[in-house]
CSV table of N, CA, C and O in Angstrom, one decimal:
chain,number,residue,atom,x,y,z
A,820,MET,N,-39.6,174.7,130.4
A,820,MET,CA,-40.1,176.0,130.4
A,820,MET,C,-39.2,176.9,131.2
A,820,MET,O,-38.8,176.6,132.3
A,821,LYS,N,-38.9,178.1,130.7
A,821,LYS,CA,-38.0,179.0,131.3
A,821,LYS,C,-38.8,179.9,132.3
A,821,LYS,O,-39.9,180.3,132.0
A,822,THR,N,-38.1,180.3,133.4
A,822,THR,CA,-38.8,181.1,134.4
A,822,THR,C,-38.0,182.4,134.5
A,822,THR,O,-36.8,182.4,134.5
A,823,THR,N,-38.8,183.5,134.5
A,823,THR,CA,-38.2,184.9,134.6
A,823,THR,C,-38.7,185.6,135.8
A,823,THR,O,-40.0,185.6,136.0
A,824,LEU,N,-37.9,186.2,136.6
A,824,LEU,CA,-38.3,187.0,137.7
A,824,LEU,C,-38.2,188.5,137.2
A,824,LEU,O,-37.1,188.9,136.9
A,825,LEU,N,-39.3,189.2,137.2
A,825,LEU,CA,-39.3,190.6,136.8
A,825,LEU,C,-39.3,191.4,138.1
A,825,LEU,O,-40.2,191.2,138.9
A,826,SER,N,-38.3,192.1,138.3
A,826,SER,CA,-38.1,192.8,139.6
A,826,SER,C,-38.1,194.3,139.4
A,826,SER,O,-37.2,194.9,138.7
A,827,VAL,N,-39.1,194.9,139.9
A,827,VAL,CA,-39.2,196.4,139.9
A,827,VAL,C,-38.5,196.8,141.2
A,827,VAL,O,-38.9,196.6,142.3
A,828,THR,N,-37.3,197.5,141.0
A,828,THR,CA,-36.4,197.7,142.1
A,828,THR,C,-36.1,199.2,142.2
A,828,THR,O,-35.8,199.9,141.2
A,829,GLY,N,-36.1,199.7,143.5
A,829,GLY,CA,-35.7,201.0,143.7
A,829,GLY,C,-34.3,201.1,144.2
A,829,GLY,O,-33.4,200.6,143.6
A,830,LEU,N,-34.1,201.8,145.4
A,830,LEU,CA,-32.8,202.0,145.9
A,830,LEU,C,-32.3,200.9,146.8
A,830,LEU,O,-31.2,201.0,147.3
A,831,SER,N,-33.1,199.9,147.0
A,831,SER,CA,-32.7,198.8,147.9
A,831,SER,C,-32.8,197.5,147.1
A,831,SER,O,-33.7,196.7,147.3
A,832,PRO,N,-31.8,197.2,146.3
A,832,PRO,CA,-31.8,195.9,145.5
A,832,PRO,C,-31.7,194.6,146.3
A,832,PRO,O,-31.9,193.6,145.8
A,833,ALA,N,-31.4,194.8,147.6
A,833,ALA,CA,-31.3,193.6,148.5
A,833,ALA,C,-32.6,192.8,148.5
A,833,ALA,O,-32.7,191.6,148.7
A,834,ILE,N,-33.7,193.5,148.3
A,834,ILE,CA,-35.0,192.8,148.2
A,834,ILE,C,-35.1,191.8,147.2
A,834,ILE,O,-35.8,190.7,147.3
A,835,VAL,N,-34.3,191.9,146.1
A,835,VAL,CA,-34.3,190.9,145.0
A,835,VAL,C,-33.6,189.7,145.5
A,835,VAL,O,-34.1,188.6,145.4
A,836,THR,N,-32.4,189.8,146.2
A,836,THR,CA,-31.7,188.7,146.7
A,836,THR,C,-32.5,188.0,147.8
A,836,THR,O,-32.5,186.7,147.9
A,837,GLU,N,-33.2,188.7,148.6
A,837,GLU,CA,-34.0,188.2,149.7
A,837,GLU,C,-35.2,187.4,149.1
A,837,GLU,O,-35.5,186.3,149.5
A,838,THR,N,-35.8,187.9,148.0
A,838,THR,CA,-36.9,187.2,147.3
A,838,THR,C,-36.4,185.9,146.7
A,838,THR,O,-37.0,184.9,146.8
A,839,LEU,N,-35.3,186.0,146.0
A,839,LEU,CA,-34.7,184.8,145.4
A,839,LEU,C,-34.4,183.7,146.4
A,839,LEU,O,-34.6,182.5,146.2
A,840,PHE,N,-33.8,184.1,147.6
A,840,PHE,CA,-33.5,183.2,148.6
A,840,PHE,C,-34.8,182.5,149.1
A,840,PHE,O,-34.8,181.3,149.3
A,841,ALA,N,-35.8,183.3,149.3
A,841,ALA,CA,-37.1,182.7,149.8
A,841,ALA,C,-37.7,181.8,148.8
A,841,ALA,O,-38.2,180.7,149.1
A,842,LEU,N,-37.7,182.1,147.5
A,842,LEU,CA,-38.2,181.3,146.4
A,842,LEU,C,-37.4,179.9,146.4
A,842,LEU,O,-38.0,178.9,146.1
A,843,ALA,N,-36.1,180.0,146.6
A,843,ALA,CA,-35.3,178.8,146.6
A,843,ALA,C,-35.6,177.9,147.7
A,843,ALA,O,-35.4,176.7,147.6
A,844,ARG,N,-36.2,178.4,148.8
A,844,ARG,CA,-36.6,177.6,149.9
A,844,ARG,C,-38.0,177.0,149.8
A,844,ARG,O,-38.4,176.3,150.7
A,845,GLU,N,-38.7,177.3,148.8
A,845,GLU,CA,-40.1,176.8,148.6
A,845,GLU,C,-40.0,175.3,148.3
A,845,GLU,O,-38.9,174.8,148.0
A,846,ASN,N,-41.1,174.6,148.4
A,846,ASN,CA,-41.1,173.2,148.1
A,846,ASN,C,-42.2,172.9,147.1
A,846,ASN,O,-43.4,173.0,147.4
A,847,PRO,N,-41.9,172.7,145.8
A,847,PRO,CA,-40.5,172.6,145.3
A,847,PRO,C,-39.8,174.0,145.1
A,847,PRO,O,-40.5,175.0,145.0
A,848,ALA,N,-38.5,174.0,145.1
A,848,ALA,CA,-37.8,175.3,144.9
A,848,ALA,C,-38.1,175.9,143.6
A,848,ALA,O,-38.3,175.3,142.6
A,849,ILE,N,-38.1,177.2,143.6
A,849,ILE,CA,-38.4,178.0,142.4
A,849,ILE,C,-37.1,178.8,142.2
A,849,ILE,O,-36.8,179.8,142.9
A,850,ILE,N,-36.4,178.5,141.1
A,850,ILE,CA,-35.1,179.2,140.8
A,850,ILE,C,-35.3,179.7,139.4
A,850,ILE,O,-35.3,179.0,138.4
A,851,PRO,N,-35.5,181.0,139.2
A,851,PRO,CA,-35.6,181.6,137.9
A,851,PRO,C,-34.4,181.4,137.0
A,851,PRO,O,-33.3,181.4,137.5
A,852,ASP,N,-34.6,181.3,135.7
A,852,ASP,CA,-33.5,181.2,134.8
A,852,ASP,C,-32.9,182.5,134.6
A,852,ASP,O,-31.7,182.6,134.5
A,853,ARG,N,-33.7,183.6,134.6
A,853,ARG,CA,-33.1,184.9,134.4
A,853,ARG,C,-33.9,185.9,135.3
A,853,ARG,O,-35.0,185.6,135.7
A,854,VAL,N,-33.2,187.0,135.6
A,854,VAL,CA,-33.8,188.0,136.4
A,854,VAL,C,-33.7,189.3,135.7
A,854,VAL,O,-32.6,189.7,135.2
A,855,VAL,N,-34.8,190.0,135.5
A,855,VAL,CA,-34.9,191.3,134.8
A,855,VAL,C,-35.2,192.4,135.8
A,855,VAL,O,-36.1,192.3,136.6
A,856,PHE,N,-34.3,193.4,135.9
A,856,PHE,CA,-34.5,194.5,136.8
A,856,PHE,C,-35.1,195.7,136.0
A,856,PHE,O,-34.6,196.0,135.0
A,857,LEU,N,-36.1,196.2,136.6
A,857,LEU,CA,-36.8,197.4,136.0
A,857,LEU,C,-36.6,198.5,137.1
A,857,LEU,O,-37.0,198.3,138.2
A,858,THR,N,-35.9,199.6,136.7
A,858,THR,CA,-35.5,200.5,137.7
A,858,THR,C,-35.2,201.9,137.1
A,858,THR,O,-35.4,202.1,135.9
A,859,THR,N,-34.8,202.8,137.9
A,859,THR,CA,-34.4,204.2,137.5
A,859,THR,C,-32.9,204.2,137.3
A,859,THR,O,-32.2,203.2,137.7
A,860,ALA,N,-32.4,205.3,136.8
A,860,ALA,CA,-30.9,205.4,136.7
A,860,ALA,C,-30.2,205.3,138.0
A,860,ALA,O,-29.2,204.6,138.1
A,861,THR,N,-30.8,205.9,139.0
A,861,THR,CA,-30.2,205.8,140.4
A,861,THR,C,-30.3,204.4,140.9
A,861,THR,O,-29.4,203.9,141.5
A,862,GLY,N,-31.4,203.7,140.7
A,862,GLY,CA,-31.6,202.3,141.1
A,862,GLY,C,-30.6,201.4,140.4
A,862,GLY,O,-30.0,200.5,141.0
A,863,ALA,N,-30.3,201.7,139.1
A,863,ALA,CA,-29.3,200.9,138.4
A,863,ALA,C,-27.9,201.0,139.0
A,863,ALA,O,-27.2,200.1,139.1
A,864,GLU,N,-27.6,202.3,139.4
A,864,GLU,CA,-26.3,202.5,140.1
A,864,GLU,C,-26.3,201.7,141.4
A,864,GLU,O,-25.2,201.1,141.7
A,865,GLN,N,-27.4,201.6,142.1
A,865,GLN,CA,-27.4,200.9,143.4
A,865,GLN,C,-27.3,199.4,143.1
A,865,GLN,O,-26.6,198.6,143.9
A,866,ILE,N,-27.9,198.9,142.1
A,866,ILE,CA,-27.9,197.5,141.7
A,866,ILE,C,-26.4,197.1,141.4
A,866,ILE,O,-25.9,196.1,141.9
A,867,GLU,N,-25.8,198.0,140.6
A,867,GLU,CA,-24.4,197.7,140.3
A,867,GLU,C,-23.5,197.7,141.5
A,867,GLU,O,-22.7,196.8,141.7
A,868,CYS,N,-23.7,198.7,142.3
A,868,CYS,CA,-22.8,198.8,143.5
A,868,CYS,C,-23.1,197.7,144.6
A,868,CYS,O,-22.1,197.1,145.1
A,869,GLN,N,-24.3,197.4,144.8
A,869,GLN,CA,-24.7,196.5,145.9
A,869,GLN,C,-24.7,195.0,145.5
A,869,GLN,O,-24.5,194.2,146.3
A,870,LEU,N,-25.0,194.8,144.2
A,870,LEU,CA,-25.1,193.4,143.8
A,870,LEU,C,-24.0,192.9,142.9
A,870,LEU,O,-23.7,191.7,142.9
A,871,PHE,N,-23.4,193.8,142.1
A,871,PHE,CA,-22.4,193.3,141.1
A,871,PHE,C,-21.0,193.9,141.2
A,871,PHE,O,-20.2,193.7,140.3
A,872,SER,N,-20.7,194.4,142.4
A,872,SER,CA,-19.3,194.9,142.6
A,872,SER,C,-18.6,193.9,143.5
A,872,SER,O,-19.2,193.4,144.5
A,873,LYS,N,-17.4,193.5,143.2
A,873,LYS,CA,-16.7,192.5,144.0
A,873,LYS,C,-16.4,193.2,145.3
A,873,LYS,O,-16.0,194.3,145.4
A,874,LEU,N,-16.6,192.4,146.4
A,874,LEU,CA,-16.4,192.8,147.8
A,874,LEU,C,-15.4,192.0,148.5
A,874,LEU,O,-15.5,190.7,148.5
A,875,HIS,N,-14.5,192.6,149.2
A,875,HIS,CA,-13.5,191.9,150.0
A,875,HIS,C,-14.3,191.0,151.1
A,875,HIS,O,-13.9,189.9,151.4
A,876,ALA,N,-15.3,191.6,151.6
A,876,ALA,CA,-16.1,190.9,152.7
A,876,ALA,C,-16.8,189.6,152.2
A,876,ALA,O,-17.1,188.7,153.0
A,877,TRP,N,-16.9,189.5,150.9
A,877,TRP,CA,-17.5,188.3,150.3
A,877,TRP,C,-16.5,187.4,149.6
A,877,TRP,O,-16.7,186.7,148.7
A,878,GLY,N,-15.2,187.6,150.0
A,878,GLY,CA,-14.1,186.8,149.5
A,878,GLY,C,-13.8,187.1,148.0
A,878,GLY,O,-13.4,186.3,147.3
A,879,GLY,N,-14.0,188.4,147.7
A,879,GLY,CA,-13.7,188.8,146.3
A,879,GLY,C,-14.9,188.6,145.3
A,879,GLY,O,-14.7,188.8,144.2
A,880,LEU,N,-15.9,188.0,145.8
A,880,LEU,CA,-17.1,187.7,145.0
A,880,LEU,C,-18.1,188.9,145.0
A,880,LEU,O,-18.0,189.7,145.9
A,881,THR,N,-18.9,189.0,144.1
A,881,THR,CA,-20.1,189.9,144.2
A,881,THR,C,-21.1,189.2,145.0
A,881,THR,O,-21.1,188.0,145.2
A,882,VAL,N,-22.1,190.0,145.5
A,882,VAL,CA,-23.2,189.5,146.2
A,882,VAL,C,-24.0,188.5,145.4
A,882,VAL,O,-24.4,187.4,145.8
A,883,TRP,N,-24.1,188.8,144.1
A,883,TRP,CA,-24.8,188.0,143.2
A,883,TRP,C,-24.1,186.6,143.0
A,883,TRP,O,-24.8,185.6,143.0
A,884,GLU,N,-22.8,186.7,142.8
A,884,GLU,CA,-22.0,185.4,142.7
A,884,GLU,C,-22.2,184.6,144.0
A,884,GLU,O,-22.3,183.4,143.9
A,885,ALA,N,-22.1,185.2,145.1
A,885,ALA,CA,-22.2,184.5,146.4
A,885,ALA,C,-23.6,183.9,146.6
A,885,ALA,O,-23.7,182.8,147.1
A,886,LEU,N,-24.6,184.6,146.1
A,886,LEU,CA,-26.0,184.1,146.2
A,886,LEU,C,-26.1,182.8,145.3
A,886,LEU,O,-26.6,181.8,145.7
A,887,ARG,N,-25.6,182.9,144.1
A,887,ARG,CA,-25.7,181.8,143.1
A,887,ARG,C,-24.9,180.6,143.7
A,887,ARG,O,-25.4,179.5,143.6
A,888,ARG,N,-23.8,180.9,144.3
A,888,ARG,CA,-23.0,179.8,144.9
A,888,ARG,C,-23.7,179.2,146.1
A,888,ARG,O,-23.8,177.9,146.2
A,889,SER,N,-24.3,180.0,147.0
A,889,SER,CA,-24.9,179.5,148.2
A,889,SER,C,-26.2,178.7,147.8
A,889,SER,O,-26.5,177.7,148.5
A,890,LEU,N,-26.8,179.0,146.7
A,890,LEU,CA,-28.0,178.3,146.3
A,890,LEU,C,-27.7,177.1,145.4
A,890,LEU,O,-28.6,176.2,145.2
A,891,GLY,N,-26.4,177.0,145.0
A,891,GLY,CA,-26.0,175.8,144.2
A,891,GLY,C,-26.7,175.7,142.9
A,891,GLY,O,-27.1,174.7,142.4
A,892,VAL,N,-27.0,176.9,142.2
A,892,VAL,CA,-27.7,176.9,141.0
A,892,VAL,C,-26.9,176.4,139.8
A,892,VAL,O,-25.7,176.4,139.9
A,893,GLU,N,-27.6,176.0,138.8
A,893,GLU,CA,-26.9,175.5,137.6
A,893,GLU,C,-26.5,176.7,136.7
A,893,GLU,O,-27.0,177.8,137.0
A,894,SER,N,-25.6,176.5,135.8
A,894,SER,CA,-25.1,177.6,135.0
A,894,SER,C,-26.1,178.4,134.2
A,894,SER,O,-25.9,179.6,134.0
A,895,HIS,N,-27.2,177.8,133.9
A,895,HIS,CA,-28.3,178.5,133.1
A,895,HIS,C,-29.3,179.2,134.0
A,895,HIS,O,-30.2,179.9,133.5
A,896,GLN,N,-29.1,179.2,135.3
A,896,GLN,CA,-30.1,179.8,136.3
A,896,GLN,C,-29.5,181.0,136.9
A,896,GLN,O,-28.3,181.3,137.0
A,897,LEU,N,-30.5,181.9,137.3
A,897,LEU,CA,-30.2,183.2,137.9
A,897,LEU,C,-29.2,184.0,137.1
A,897,LEU,O,-28.2,184.6,137.6
A,898,ILE,N,-29.5,184.1,135.8
A,898,ILE,CA,-28.7,185.0,134.9
A,898,ILE,C,-29.4,186.4,135.0
A,898,ILE,O,-30.5,186.6,134.7
A,899,ALA,N,-28.6,187.3,135.5
A,899,ALA,CA,-29.0,188.7,135.7
A,899,ALA,C,-28.8,189.5,134.4
A,899,ALA,O,-27.7,189.5,133.9
A,900,GLU,N,-29.9,190.1,133.9
A,900,GLU,CA,-29.8,190.9,132.8
A,900,GLU,C,-29.5,192.3,133.2
A,900,GLU,O,-29.7,192.7,134.4
A,901,SER,N,-29.0,193.1,132.3
A,901,SER,CA,-28.7,194.5,132.6
A,901,SER,C,-30.0,195.2,133.0
A,901,SER,O,-31.0,195.0,132.4
A,902,PRO,N,-29.9,196.1,134.0
A,902,PRO,CA,-31.1,196.8,134.4
A,902,PRO,C,-31.8,197.6,133.2
A,902,PRO,O,-31.1,198.2,132.4
A,903,ARG,N,-33.1,197.6,133.2
A,903,ARG,CA,-33.8,198.3,132.2
A,903,ARG,C,-34.3,199.6,132.9
A,903,ARG,O,-35.0,199.5,133.9
A,904,LEU,N,-34.1,200.7,132.3
A,904,LEU,CA,-34.4,202.0,132.9
A,904,LEU,C,-35.8,202.5,132.5
A,904,LEU,O,-36.1,202.4,131.4
A,905,ILE,N,-36.4,203.1,133.5
A,905,ILE,CA,-37.7,203.7,133.2
A,905,ILE,C,-37.6,205.2,133.6
A,905,ILE,O,-36.8,205.5,134.4
């Protein structure tokens, strides 16, 4: 069974990574297969900037890539879909 995290996100998309980290620490761990962002146009800009832009501070990775690496997820897990605008 596939698991999807529906995330209604505003200007602070870090709440999504924090939620995913907490879910991964549950017993048993909950790792969604995909993540769907529901946001505004401004929220989508923040998601792109804060989660999906490569950063020197993260060794050239995006925050999303670093999260996936730190959680040791499989290739089919934590697939981020493009934000859906409302």
